[in-house]
Amino acid sequence: MALDQLLRLAQTLNLSPALLQSMRILQMNTQELSDYLNDLAMENPAMEYDEGPGSGPSWEEFSSRVPWLADRPSAGWEGEPPADVGTVADRSDSLEVLLRDQLTRLHLEPPLLALCQYLADSLDPKGRLEQSDLDGLARAGVPEALLTQAVETLQALDPPGIAARSLEECLVLQLRRMPGDHQLAIRLCGHLEALAQGTVKLKALADRLGADPEQLRQAVEVIRTLNPNPVGDMTPEEPIRYLRPDAWVAEVDGQLQVFVNQWDLPRFAVSRDYLAMAKTGREDEAADYLREKIQQAQWVLQCVRRRQATLEACLTALVKAQENFFLGRWEAPGPLLRRELAEQLEVHPSTVTRTLGHKYIQCRQGLFPTAYFFSRKTGGDQSEQALKARIARMVREEDPAHPLSDQTITQRLAEEGISLARRTVAKYRLALGIPSSQQRRSR
């Protein structure tokens, strides 16, 4: 096999770090950009807070022109302020607090108290102990008697059923706390699979346990009142993340206008003192560092201004394309593709995607992600959002005694000239959180 050497000329586009930084800033939402600028100002001495008046109107001037706009989320609150917008709400682990409080009041010996607190922190989301965790503590040298005592101490706490090692033990712990004799119900907890099969297996189960069928039925009813998840609402929930609108759309003087969020962004400027120092013409390491930081600050602030202008241009085109929705003429946006918006702006579709991705618009109808306003044509000239709104309205107006099935909704849409498959109607209904017609009839 012959080896040859070829000389070939080719042009390639390499993204510089500065260009990558510009693209990154373009994609940031208001909260991300605010955090990024504050972090950058901590390490760049050339960036300083601009205390002067901004170029645009103040929040008070803007909000006074929009009657439906509530008080600004991050300022102007009376009394106790809410959590900062854009931050994650801090939730205390109520189960952990409850268990630790009960353990503290038992006045346990230090080794037992430490082990109980460790096991309490090891509970799964349902408040149960994993046998593998107990086996690991035994292998680590924890005495078996101390481990057993710690488990029994936890299981004696509230809520009943806590620290169980299985569903069966969880139910048994609750039954032992209930007044009365529930020995038959406790025995039944060892046959949960048979109970799950319904009345078919109850007669055979009564014969196996030597119990009276009526007593067995009463024991089953007692078991049904138990809670397989005693933790319930004390399970830590997902943190609530508050959103800042990246722009507002409001009708002012009869015209729809876009107001890009500039009030929740910190305003920075390049320090005049450091600019004067950089012009002295010194050539040393400190001067090189200062010029580098000044150049970085100037570039970042330029990228921020470019982001604001690009975002305003894209949102203005979006509002114009979905004018009927923002003016309240349509209950849902019409079909629109990002490619169509890019053609109107004479930019690449990726620019529209980067600019509008992960951002939110607040208008008179509510707060919406920008992705809500983009949808392909479905069922004729309708958008997916419009079809979902139509299905939701049909369900609201239906006769509760005779709810509409997916097939009936499909037929009614066809009568209106909207061709949609029944499975698509079912998919949209599930996306809206609407139960089936049979479930709606039973309510």
CSV table of C-alpha atoms in Angstrom, one decimal:
chain,number,residue,atom,x,y,z
A,1,MET,CA,0.0,0.0,0.0
A,2,ALA,CA,1.5,3.3,-1.1
A,3,LEU,CA,1.7,6.3,1.3
A,4,ASP,CA,1.2,9.7,-0.3
A,5,GLN,CA,1.4,13.2,1.1
A,6,LEU,CA,-1.2,15.8,0.0
A,7,LEU,CA,-1.3,19.5,0.6
A,8,ARG,CA,-4.8,20.9,0.8
A,9,LEU,CA,-6.1,24.4,1.6
A,10,ALA,CA,-9.3,24.7,3.5
A,11,GLN,CA,-11.2,27.4,5.4
A,12,THR,CA,-12.6,26.6,8.8
A,13,LEU,CA,-14.5,28.7,11.3
A,14,ASN,CA,-13.0,28.5,14.8
A,15,LEU,CA,-15.0,30.1,17.6
A,16,SER,CA,-12.9,32.3,19.8
A,17,PRO,CA,-13.3,32.4,23.6
A,18,ALA,CA,-14.8,35.8,23.3
A,19,LEU,CA,-17.4,34.7,20.7
A,20,LEU,CA,-18.3,31.7,22.9
A,21,GLN,CA,-18.8,34.0,25.8
A,22,SER,CA,-21.1,36.2,23.7
A,23,MET,CA,-23.2,33.2,22.7
A,24,ARG,CA,-23.3,32.1,26.3
A,25,ILE,CA,-24.6,35.5,27.5
A,26,LEU,CA,-27.2,35.5,24.7
A,27,GLN,CA,-28.7,32.2,26.0
A,28,MET,CA,-28.9,33.3,29.6
A,29,ASN,CA,-32.2,34.2,31.2
A,30,THR,CA,-32.5,37.2,33.5
A,31,GLN,CA,-31.7,35.3,36.7
A,32,GLU,CA,-28.7,33.5,35.2
A,33,LEU,CA,-27.3,36.8,33.7
A,34,SER,CA,-27.7,38.6,37.0
A,35,ASP,CA,-25.8,35.9,38.9
A,36,TYR,CA,-23.1,35.8,36.2
A,37,LEU,CA,-22.5,39.6,36.3
A,38,ASN,CA,-22.4,39.6,40.1
A,39,ASP,CA,-19.9,36.8,40.2
A,40,LEU,CA,-17.8,38.4,37.5
A,41,ALA,CA,-17.7,41.7,39.3
A,42,MET,CA,-16.3,40.0,42.4
A,43,GLU,CA,-13.2,38.9,40.5
A,44,ASN,CA,-12.9,41.8,38.1
A,45,PRO,CA,-11.8,45.1,39.8
A,46,ALA,CA,-12.5,47.1,36.6
A,47,MET,CA,-16.3,46.5,36.9
A,48,GLU,CA,-18.1,48.7,39.4
A,49,TYR,CA,-21.8,49.3,40.1
A,50,ASP,CA,-23.3,52.1,38.1
A,51,GLU,CA,-25.2,54.3,40.6
A,52,GLY,CA,-26.5,56.8,38.0
A,53,PRO,CA,-29.9,56.8,36.5
A,54,GLY,CA,-30.7,54.1,33.9
A,55,SER,CA,-31.3,54.7,30.2
A,56,GLY,CA,-34.9,53.4,30.3
A,57,PRO,CA,-37.9,54.2,32.4
A,58,SER,CA,-38.0,53.3,36.1
A,59,TRP,CA,-40.1,50.4,37.3
A,60,GLU,CA,-42.6,52.8,38.8
A,61,GLU,CA,-43.0,54.6,35.5
A,62,PHE,CA,-43.4,51.3,33.6
A,63,SER,CA,-45.9,49.7,36.0
A,64,SER,CA,-48.0,52.8,36.2
A,65,ARG,CA,-48.6,52.5,32.4
A,66,VAL,CA,-49.7,48.8,32.7
A,67,PRO,CA,-52.9,48.6,34.9
A,68,TRP,CA,-52.9,44.7,35.1
A,69,LEU,CA,-49.3,44.5,36.3
A,70,ALA,CA,-49.0,43.6,40.0
A,71,ASP,CA,-46.3,44.9,42.2
A,72,ARG,CA,-42.8,44.0,41.2
A,73,PRO,CA,-42.0,40.6,42.7
A,74,SER,CA,-38.6,41.5,44.1
A,75,ALA,CA,-39.3,44.9,45.5
A,76,GLY,CA,-42.1,47.1,47.0
A,77,TRP,CA,-43.5,44.5,49.4
A,78,GLU,CA,-45.1,45.5,52.6
A,79,GLY,CA,-44.5,43.5,55.8
A,80,GLU,CA,-42.5,40.3,55.5
A,81,PRO,CA,-40.8,40.0,52.0
A,82,PRO,CA,-41.3,36.8,50.1
A,83,ALA,CA,-38.4,34.7,48.9
A,84,ASP,CA,-36.1,36.4,46.4
A,85,VAL,CA,-37.3,35.9,42.9
A,86,GLY,CA,-35.2,33.4,41.0
A,87,THR,CA,-34.0,31.6,44.1
A,88,VAL,CA,-34.9,28.2,45.5
A,89,ALA,CA,-37.3,28.3,48.4
A,90,ASP,CA,-35.7,26.7,51.5
A,91,ARG,CA,-37.7,23.9,53.0
A,92,SER,CA,-36.9,22.4,56.4
A,93,ASP,CA,-37.1,18.6,56.6
A,94,SER,CA,-40.1,18.4,58.9
A,95,LEU,CA,-39.8,14.6,59.4
A,96,GLU,CA,-36.2,15.0,60.5
A,97,VAL,CA,-37.1,17.8,62.9
A,98,LEU,CA,-40.1,15.8,64.3
A,99,LEU,CA,-38.0,12.7,65.0
A,100,ARG,CA,-35.0,14.5,66.5
A,101,ASP,CA,-37.4,16.4,68.8
A,102,GLN,CA,-38.9,13.2,70.0
A,103,LEU,CA,-35.5,11.6,70.5
A,104,THR,CA,-34.3,14.5,72.5
A,105,ARG,CA,-37.2,14.3,74.9
A,106,LEU,CA,-36.5,10.6,75.6
A,107,HIS,CA,-33.2,11.4,77.4
A,108,LEU,CA,-31.5,8.4,75.9
A,109,GLU,CA,-27.9,7.4,76.6
A,110,PRO,CA,-25.4,9.1,74.2
A,111,PRO,CA,-24.5,5.9,72.2
A,112,LEU,CA,-28.2,5.0,71.7
A,113,LEU,CA,-29.2,8.6,70.9
A,114,ALA,CA,-26.4,8.9,68.3
A,115,LEU,CA,-27.4,5.6,66.7
A,116,CYS,CA,-31.1,6.6,66.6
A,117,GLN,CA,-30.3,9.9,65.0
A,118,TYR,CA,-28.1,8.2,62.4
A,119,LEU,CA,-30.9,5.8,61.5
A,120,ALA,CA,-33.4,8.6,61.4
A,121,ASP,CA,-31.3,10.4,58.8
A,122,SER,CA,-31.1,7.1,56.8
A,123,LEU,CA,-34.8,6.7,56.3
A,124,ASP,CA,-36.0,6.5,52.7
A,125,PRO,CA,-38.7,8.9,51.4
A,126,LYS,CA,-41.4,6.6,52.8
A,127,GLY,CA,-39.9,6.6,56.3
A,128,ARG,CA,-38.6,3.1,56.1
A,129,LEU,CA,-35.3,1.5,57.1
A,130,GLU,CA,-33.2,-0.4,54.5
A,131,GLN,CA,-32.1,-3.8,55.8
A,132,SER,CA,-28.8,-3.2,53.9
A,133,ASP,CA,-28.1,-0.2,56.1
A,134,LEU,CA,-28.6,-2.2,59.3
A,135,ASP,CA,-26.4,-5.0,57.9
A,136,GLY,CA,-23.7,-2.5,57.2
A,137,LEU,CA,-23.8,-1.2,60.8
A,138,ALA,CA,-23.6,-4.7,62.1
A,139,ARG,CA,-20.5,-5.4,59.9
A,140,ALA,CA,-19.0,-2.1,61.2
A,141,GLY,CA,-19.1,-3.4,64.7
A,142,VAL,CA,-22.3,-2.0,66.2
A,143,PRO,CA,-23.5,-4.4,68.8
A,144,GLU,CA,-26.6,-6.3,67.8
A,145,ALA,CA,-28.4,-5.5,71.1
A,146,LEU,CA,-27.8,-1.8,70.6
A,147,LEU,CA,-28.9,-1.9,67.0
A,148,THR,CA,-32.1,-3.7,67.9
A,149,GLN,CA,-32.8,-1.2,70.7
A,150,ALA,CA,-32.3,1.7,68.4
A,151,VAL,CA,-34.7,0.3,65.8
A,152,GLU,CA,-37.4,-0.4,68.5
A,153,THR,CA,-36.9,3.1,69.8
A,154,LEU,CA,-37.5,4.7,66.4
A,155,GLN,CA,-40.5,2.5,65.7
A,156,ALA,CA,-42.1,3.7,68.9
A,157,LEU,CA,-42.0,7.3,67.7
A,158,ASP,CA,-44.7,9.2,65.8
A,159,PRO,CA,-46.0,8.8,63.2
A,160,PRO,CA,-47.0,5.2,63.7
A,161,GLY,CA,-45.3,2.9,61.2
A,162,ILE,CA,-42.1,4.9,61.0
A,163,ALA,CA,-38.8,3.1,60.7
A,164,ALA,CA,-40.4,-0.2,59.4
A,165,ARG,CA,-38.2,-2.5,57.2
A,166,SER,CA,-41.1,-3.6,55.0
A,167,LEU,CA,-44.7,-2.8,54.1
A,168,GLU,CA,-45.8,-5.7,56.3
A,169,GLU,CA,-44.0,-4.4,59.3
A,170,CYS,CA,-45.2,-0.9,58.7
A,171,LEU,CA,-48.8,-2.0,58.9
A,172,VAL,CA,-48.2,-4.2,61.9
A,173,LEU,CA,-46.7,-1.3,63.8
A,174,GLN,CA,-49.8,0.7,63.1
A,175,LEU,CA,-52.1,-2.1,64.2
A,176,ARG,CA,-50.2,-2.5,67.5
A,177,ARG,CA,-50.9,1.2,68.3
A,178,MET,CA,-54.6,0.9,67.6
A,179,PRO,CA,-57.0,0.1,70.5
A,180,GLY,CA,-58.7,-3.3,70.5
A,181,ASP,CA,-57.6,-6.8,69.6
A,182,HIS,CA,-56.2,-6.9,66.0
A,183,GLN,CA,-54.4,-10.2,66.1
A,184,LEU,CA,-56.2,-11.5,63.0
A,185,ALA,CA,-55.4,-8.3,61.1
A,186,ILE,CA,-51.7,-8.7,62.2
A,187,ARG,CA,-51.7,-12.3,60.8
A,188,LEU,CA,-53.3,-11.1,57.6
A,189,CYS,CA,-50.4,-8.6,57.0
A,190,GLY,CA,-48.3,-11.7,56.1
A,191,HIS,CA,-50.7,-12.4,53.2
A,192,LEU,CA,-50.9,-9.0,51.5
A,193,GLU,CA,-50.5,-10.6,48.0
A,194,ALA,CA,-53.6,-12.7,48.6
A,195,LEU,CA,-55.5,-9.7,49.9
A,196,ALA,CA,-54.6,-7.7,46.8
A,197,GLN,CA,-56.4,-10.3,44.7
A,198,GLY,CA,-59.8,-9.4,46.2
A,199,THR,CA,-62.6,-11.5,47.4
A,200,VAL,CA,-61.6,-14.4,45.2
A,201,LYS,CA,-58.9,-15.5,47.6
A,202,LEU,CA,-60.6,-14.5,50.9
A,203,LYS,CA,-62.5,-17.7,51.4
A,204,ALA,CA,-59.4,-19.8,50.8
A,205,LEU,CA,-57.5,-17.5,53.1
A,206,ALA,CA,-60.1,-17.9,55.8
A,207,ASP,CA,-59.8,-21.6,55.6
A,208,ARG,CA,-56.0,-21.5,55.8
A,209,LEU,CA,-56.0,-19.2,58.9
A,210,GLY,CA,-59.0,-21.0,60.5
A,211,ALA,CA,-60.9,-17.8,60.8
A,212,ASP,CA,-64.5,-16.9,60.5
A,213,PRO,CA,-65.2,-15.2,57.1
A,214,GLU,CA,-67.0,-12.3,58.7
A,215,GLN,CA,-64.2,-11.7,61.1
A,216,LEU,CA,-61.8,-11.9,58.3
A,217,ARG,CA,-63.7,-9.3,56.3
A,218,GLN,CA,-63.7,-7.0,59.3
A,219,ALA,CA,-59.9,-7.4,59.7
A,220,VAL,CA,-59.5,-6.6,56.0
A,221,GLU,CA,-61.5,-3.4,56.4
A,222,VAL,CA,-59.2,-2.4,59.3
A,223,ILE,CA,-56.1,-3.0,57.2
A,224,ARG,CA,-57.6,-0.8,54.5
A,225,THR,CA,-57.7,2.1,56.9
A,226,LEU,CA,-54.0,1.9,57.5
A,227,ASN,CA,-51.5,4.2,55.7
A,228,PRO,CA,-48.7,2.4,53.7
A,229,ASN,CA,-46.8,5.7,53.7
A,230,PRO,CA,-47.0,7.1,57.2
A,231,VAL,CA,-44.7,9.9,56.4
A,232,GLY,CA,-47.3,11.4,54.0
A,233,ASP,CA,-47.0,15.2,53.7
A,234,MET,CA,-43.8,15.3,55.7
A,235,THR,CA,-41.8,13.9,52.8
A,236,PRO,CA,-39.5,16.6,51.5
A,237,GLU,CA,-40.9,18.2,48.4
A,238,GLU,CA,-39.2,19.4,45.4
A,239,PRO,CA,-37.9,23.0,46.0
A,240,ILE,CA,-40.0,25.8,44.5
A,241,ARG,CA,-38.1,27.8,42.0
A,242,TYR,CA,-39.4,31.3,41.5
A,243,LEU,CA,-39.2,32.8,38.0
A,244,ARG,CA,-38.4,36.3,36.8
A,245,PRO,CA,-40.0,37.4,33.6
A,246,ASP,CA,-37.4,38.1,30.9
A,247,ALA,CA,-39.8,40.6,29.3
A,248,TRP,CA,-43.3,42.0,29.6
A,249,VAL,CA,-45.8,42.4,26.7
A,250,ALA,CA,-48.4,45.2,27.4
A,251,GLU,CA,-50.8,47.2,25.3
A,252,VAL,CA,-49.9,50.9,25.8
A,253,ASP,CA,-51.7,53.6,23.9
A,254,GLY,CA,-53.4,51.0,21.8
A,255,GLN,CA,-50.2,49.4,20.7
A,256,LEU,CA,-48.5,46.2,21.9
A,257,GLN,CA,-45.1,46.9,23.2
A,258,VAL,CA,-42.3,44.7,24.5
A,259,PHE,CA,-40.4,45.7,27.7
A,260,VAL,CA,-37.3,43.7,28.2
A,261,ASN,CA,-36.5,43.2,31.9
A,262,GLN,CA,-33.8,45.6,32.8
A,263,TRP,CA,-34.9,46.3,36.4
A,264,ASP,CA,-33.7,42.9,37.8
A,265,LEU,CA,-30.3,43.1,36.2
A,266,PRO,CA,-27.4,44.8,38.1
A,267,ARG,CA,-26.0,47.8,36.2
A,268,PHE,CA,-22.2,47.8,35.9
A,269,ALA,CA,-19.8,50.2,34.2
A,270,VAL,CA,-16.0,50.2,33.6
A,271,SER,CA,-14.2,52.0,36.4
A,272,ARG,CA,-13.1,55.5,35.3
A,273,ASP,CA,-10.2,55.4,37.8
A,274,TYR,CA,-8.8,52.2,36.4
A,275,LEU,CA,-9.3,53.5,32.8
A,276,ALA,CA,-7.2,56.5,33.8
A,277,MET,CA,-4.5,54.3,35.3
A,278,ALA,CA,-4.4,52.1,32.2
A,279,LYS,CA,-3.6,55.2,30.0
A,280,THR,CA,-0.4,56.1,31.9
A,281,GLY,CA,1.6,53.9,29.5
A,282,ARG,CA,3.2,51.8,32.1
A,283,GLU,CA,4.6,48.5,31.0
A,284,ASP,CA,4.7,46.0,33.8
A,285,GLU,CA,2.8,43.0,35.1
A,286,ALA,CA,0.3,45.1,37.1
A,287,ALA,CA,-0.5,47.3,34.1
A,288,ASP,CA,-1.0,44.2,31.8
A,289,TYR,CA,-3.4,42.7,34.3
A,290,LEU,CA,-5.4,45.9,34.6
A,291,ARG,CA,-5.7,46.3,30.8
A,292,GLU,CA,-6.8,42.6,30.5
A,293,LYS,CA,-9.5,43.2,33.1
A,294,ILE,CA,-10.7,46.4,31.5
A,295,GLN,CA,-10.9,44.7,28.1
A,296,GLN,CA,-12.9,41.8,29.7
A,297,ALA,CA,-15.3,44.2,31.4
A,298,GLN,CA,-15.9,46.2,28.2
A,299,TRP,CA,-16.5,43.1,26.2
A,300,VAL,CA,-19.0,41.6,28.7
A,301,LEU,CA,-21.0,44.8,29.0
A,302,GLN,CA,-21.1,45.0,25.2
A,303,CYS,CA,-22.4,41.5,25.0
A,304,VAL,CA,-25.1,42.4,27.6
A,305,ARG,CA,-26.2,45.3,25.5
A,306,ARG,CA,-26.2,43.2,22.4
A,307,ARG,CA,-28.2,40.5,24.2
A,308,GLN,CA,-30.9,43.1,25.3
A,309,ALA,CA,-31.2,44.4,21.7
A,310,THR,CA,-31.4,40.9,20.1
A,311,LEU,CA,-33.9,39.8,22.7
A,312,GLU,CA,-36.1,42.8,22.1
A,313,ALA,CA,-36.0,42.4,18.4
A,314,CYS,CA,-36.9,38.7,18.6
A,315,LEU,CA,-39.7,39.3,21.0
A,316,THR,CA,-41.1,42.2,19.0
A,317,ALA,CA,-41.3,39.9,16.0
A,318,LEU,CA,-42.9,37.1,18.1
A,319,VAL,CA,-45.5,39.5,19.5
A,320,LYS,CA,-46.4,40.7,16.0
A,321,ALA,CA,-46.8,37.2,14.8
A,322,GLN,CA,-49.0,36.2,17.8
A,323,GLU,CA,-50.8,39.6,18.0
A,324,ASN,CA,-54.3,38.0,18.1
A,325,PHE,CA,-53.4,36.1,21.2
A,326,PHE,CA,-51.8,39.0,23.1
A,327,LEU,CA,-54.8,41.3,22.2
A,328,GLY,CA,-57.2,38.6,23.6
A,329,ARG,CA,-58.8,37.8,20.3
A,330,TRP,CA,-57.6,34.2,20.4
A,331,GLU,CA,-57.6,31.9,23.4
A,332,ALA,CA,-54.3,30.3,22.3
A,333,PRO,CA,-51.4,31.2,20.1
A,334,GLY,CA,-51.5,30.3,16.4
A,335,PRO,CA,-49.0,28.1,14.6
A,336,LEU,CA,-45.5,29.5,14.3
A,337,LEU,CA,-42.0,28.1,13.6
A,338,ARG,CA,-38.7,29.6,14.8
A,339,ARG,CA,-37.6,29.4,11.2
A,340,GLU,CA,-40.3,31.7,10.1
A,341,LEU,CA,-39.3,34.2,12.8
A,342,ALA,CA,-35.7,34.0,11.7
A,343,GLU,CA,-36.6,34.7,8.1
A,344,GLN,CA,-38.5,37.9,9.2
A,345,LEU,CA,-35.5,39.1,11.2
A,346,GLU,CA,-33.0,37.9,8.5
A,347,VAL,CA,-31.0,36.0,11.0
A,348,HIS,CA,-30.0,32.3,11.4
A,349,PRO,CA,-32.6,30.1,13.1
A,350,SER,CA,-30.0,29.2,15.7
A,351,THR,CA,-29.9,32.8,16.8
A,352,VAL,CA,-33.7,32.8,17.5
A,353,THR,CA,-33.3,29.5,19.4
A,354,ARG,CA,-30.5,30.8,21.5
A,355,THR,CA,-32.1,34.1,22.2
A,356,LEU,CA,-35.6,32.8,23.2
A,357,GLY,CA,-34.6,29.5,24.8
A,358,HIS,CA,-35.4,29.1,28.5
A,359,LYS,CA,-37.0,32.6,28.8
A,360,TYR,CA,-40.4,33.7,30.0
A,361,ILE,CA,-42.8,36.4,28.9
A,362,GLN,CA,-45.4,37.9,31.2
A,363,CYS,CA,-48.5,39.4,29.6
A,364,ARG,CA,-52.1,40.0,30.5
A,365,GLN,CA,-53.0,36.3,30.2
A,366,GLY,CA,-50.2,35.2,32.5
A,367,LEU,CA,-46.6,34.0,32.5
A,368,PHE,CA,-45.5,31.8,29.6
A,369,PRO,CA,-42.3,30.2,28.5
A,370,THR,CA,-41.4,31.4,25.0
A,371,ALA,CA,-41.6,27.8,23.7
A,372,TYR,CA,-45.4,28.1,24.3
A,373,PHE,CA,-45.7,30.4,21.3
A,374,PHE,CA,-44.1,28.0,18.8
A,375,SER,CA,-46.0,25.1,17.4
A,376,ARG,CA,-46.5,23.4,14.0
A,377,LYS,CA,-49.8,23.3,12.3
A,378,THR,CA,-52.0,20.4,13.5
A,379,GLY,CA,-55.4,19.4,12.3
A,380,GLY,CA,-55.5,22.0,9.6
A,381,ASP,CA,-54.4,25.5,10.4
A,382,GLN,CA,-54.6,25.1,14.2
A,383,SER,CA,-51.7,25.1,16.6
A,384,GLU,CA,-51.3,22.5,19.3
A,385,GLN,CA,-52.1,25.0,22.0
A,386,ALA,CA,-55.3,26.1,20.2
A,387,LEU,CA,-56.4,22.5,20.0
A,388,LYS,CA,-55.7,21.8,23.6
A,389,ALA,CA,-57.7,24.9,24.6
A,390,ARG,CA,-60.6,23.8,22.3
A,391,ILE,CA,-60.6,20.3,24.0
A,392,ALA,CA,-60.5,21.9,27.5
A,393,ARG,CA,-63.4,24.1,26.6
A,394,MET,CA,-65.5,21.2,25.3
A,395,VAL,CA,-64.9,19.3,28.5
A,396,ARG,CA,-65.9,22.3,30.7
A,397,GLU,CA,-69.1,22.7,28.7
A,398,GLU,CA,-70.0,19.0,28.7
A,399,ASP,CA,-73.0,17.4,30.5
A,400,PRO,CA,-71.5,15.9,33.7
A,401,ALA,CA,-74.0,13.0,33.5
A,402,HIS,CA,-72.8,12.2,29.9
A,403,PRO,CA,-69.1,13.3,29.6
A,404,LEU,CA,-67.6,13.3,26.2
A,405,SER,CA,-65.4,10.4,25.1
A,406,ASP,CA,-62.2,10.9,23.1
A,407,GLN,CA,-64.1,9.5,20.0
A,408,THR,CA,-66.9,12.0,20.5
A,409,ILE,CA,-64.5,14.9,20.8
A,410,THR,CA,-62.8,13.7,17.6
A,411,GLN,CA,-66.1,13.6,15.8
A,412,ARG,CA,-67.0,17.1,17.0
A,413,LEU,CA,-63.7,18.5,15.9
A,414,ALA,CA,-64.2,16.9,12.5
A,415,GLU,CA,-67.5,18.7,12.2
A,416,GLU,CA,-65.7,21.9,12.8
A,417,GLY,CA,-63.2,21.1,10.0
A,418,ILE,CA,-60.4,20.0,12.3
A,419,SER,CA,-59.0,16.6,11.3
A,420,LEU,CA,-57.4,14.9,14.4
A,421,ALA,CA,-56.8,11.3,15.3
A,422,ARG,CA,-58.5,9.9,18.4
A,423,ARG,CA,-55.1,8.9,19.9
A,424,THR,CA,-54.0,12.6,19.4
A,425,VAL,CA,-57.0,13.8,21.3
A,426,ALA,CA,-56.3,11.3,24.1
A,427,LYS,CA,-52.6,12.6,24.2
A,428,TYR,CA,-53.7,16.2,24.4
A,429,ARG,CA,-56.3,15.4,27.1
A,430,LEU,CA,-53.7,13.6,29.2
A,431,ALA,CA,-51.3,16.5,28.8
A,432,LEU,CA,-54.0,18.8,30.1
A,433,GLY,CA,-54.5,16.6,33.1
A,434,ILE,CA,-58.1,15.7,32.2
A,435,PRO,CA,-59.3,12.3,33.3
A,436,SER,CA,-61.1,9.9,31.0
A,437,SER,CA,-64.8,10.2,30.4
A,438,GLN,CA,-65.5,7.2,32.6
A,439,GLN,CA,-63.5,8.8,35.5
A,440,ARG,CA,-65.3,12.1,35.0
A,441,ARG,CA,-68.7,10.4,35.1
A,442,SER,CA,-67.9,8.7,38.4
A,443,ARG,CA,-67.0,12.1,40.2
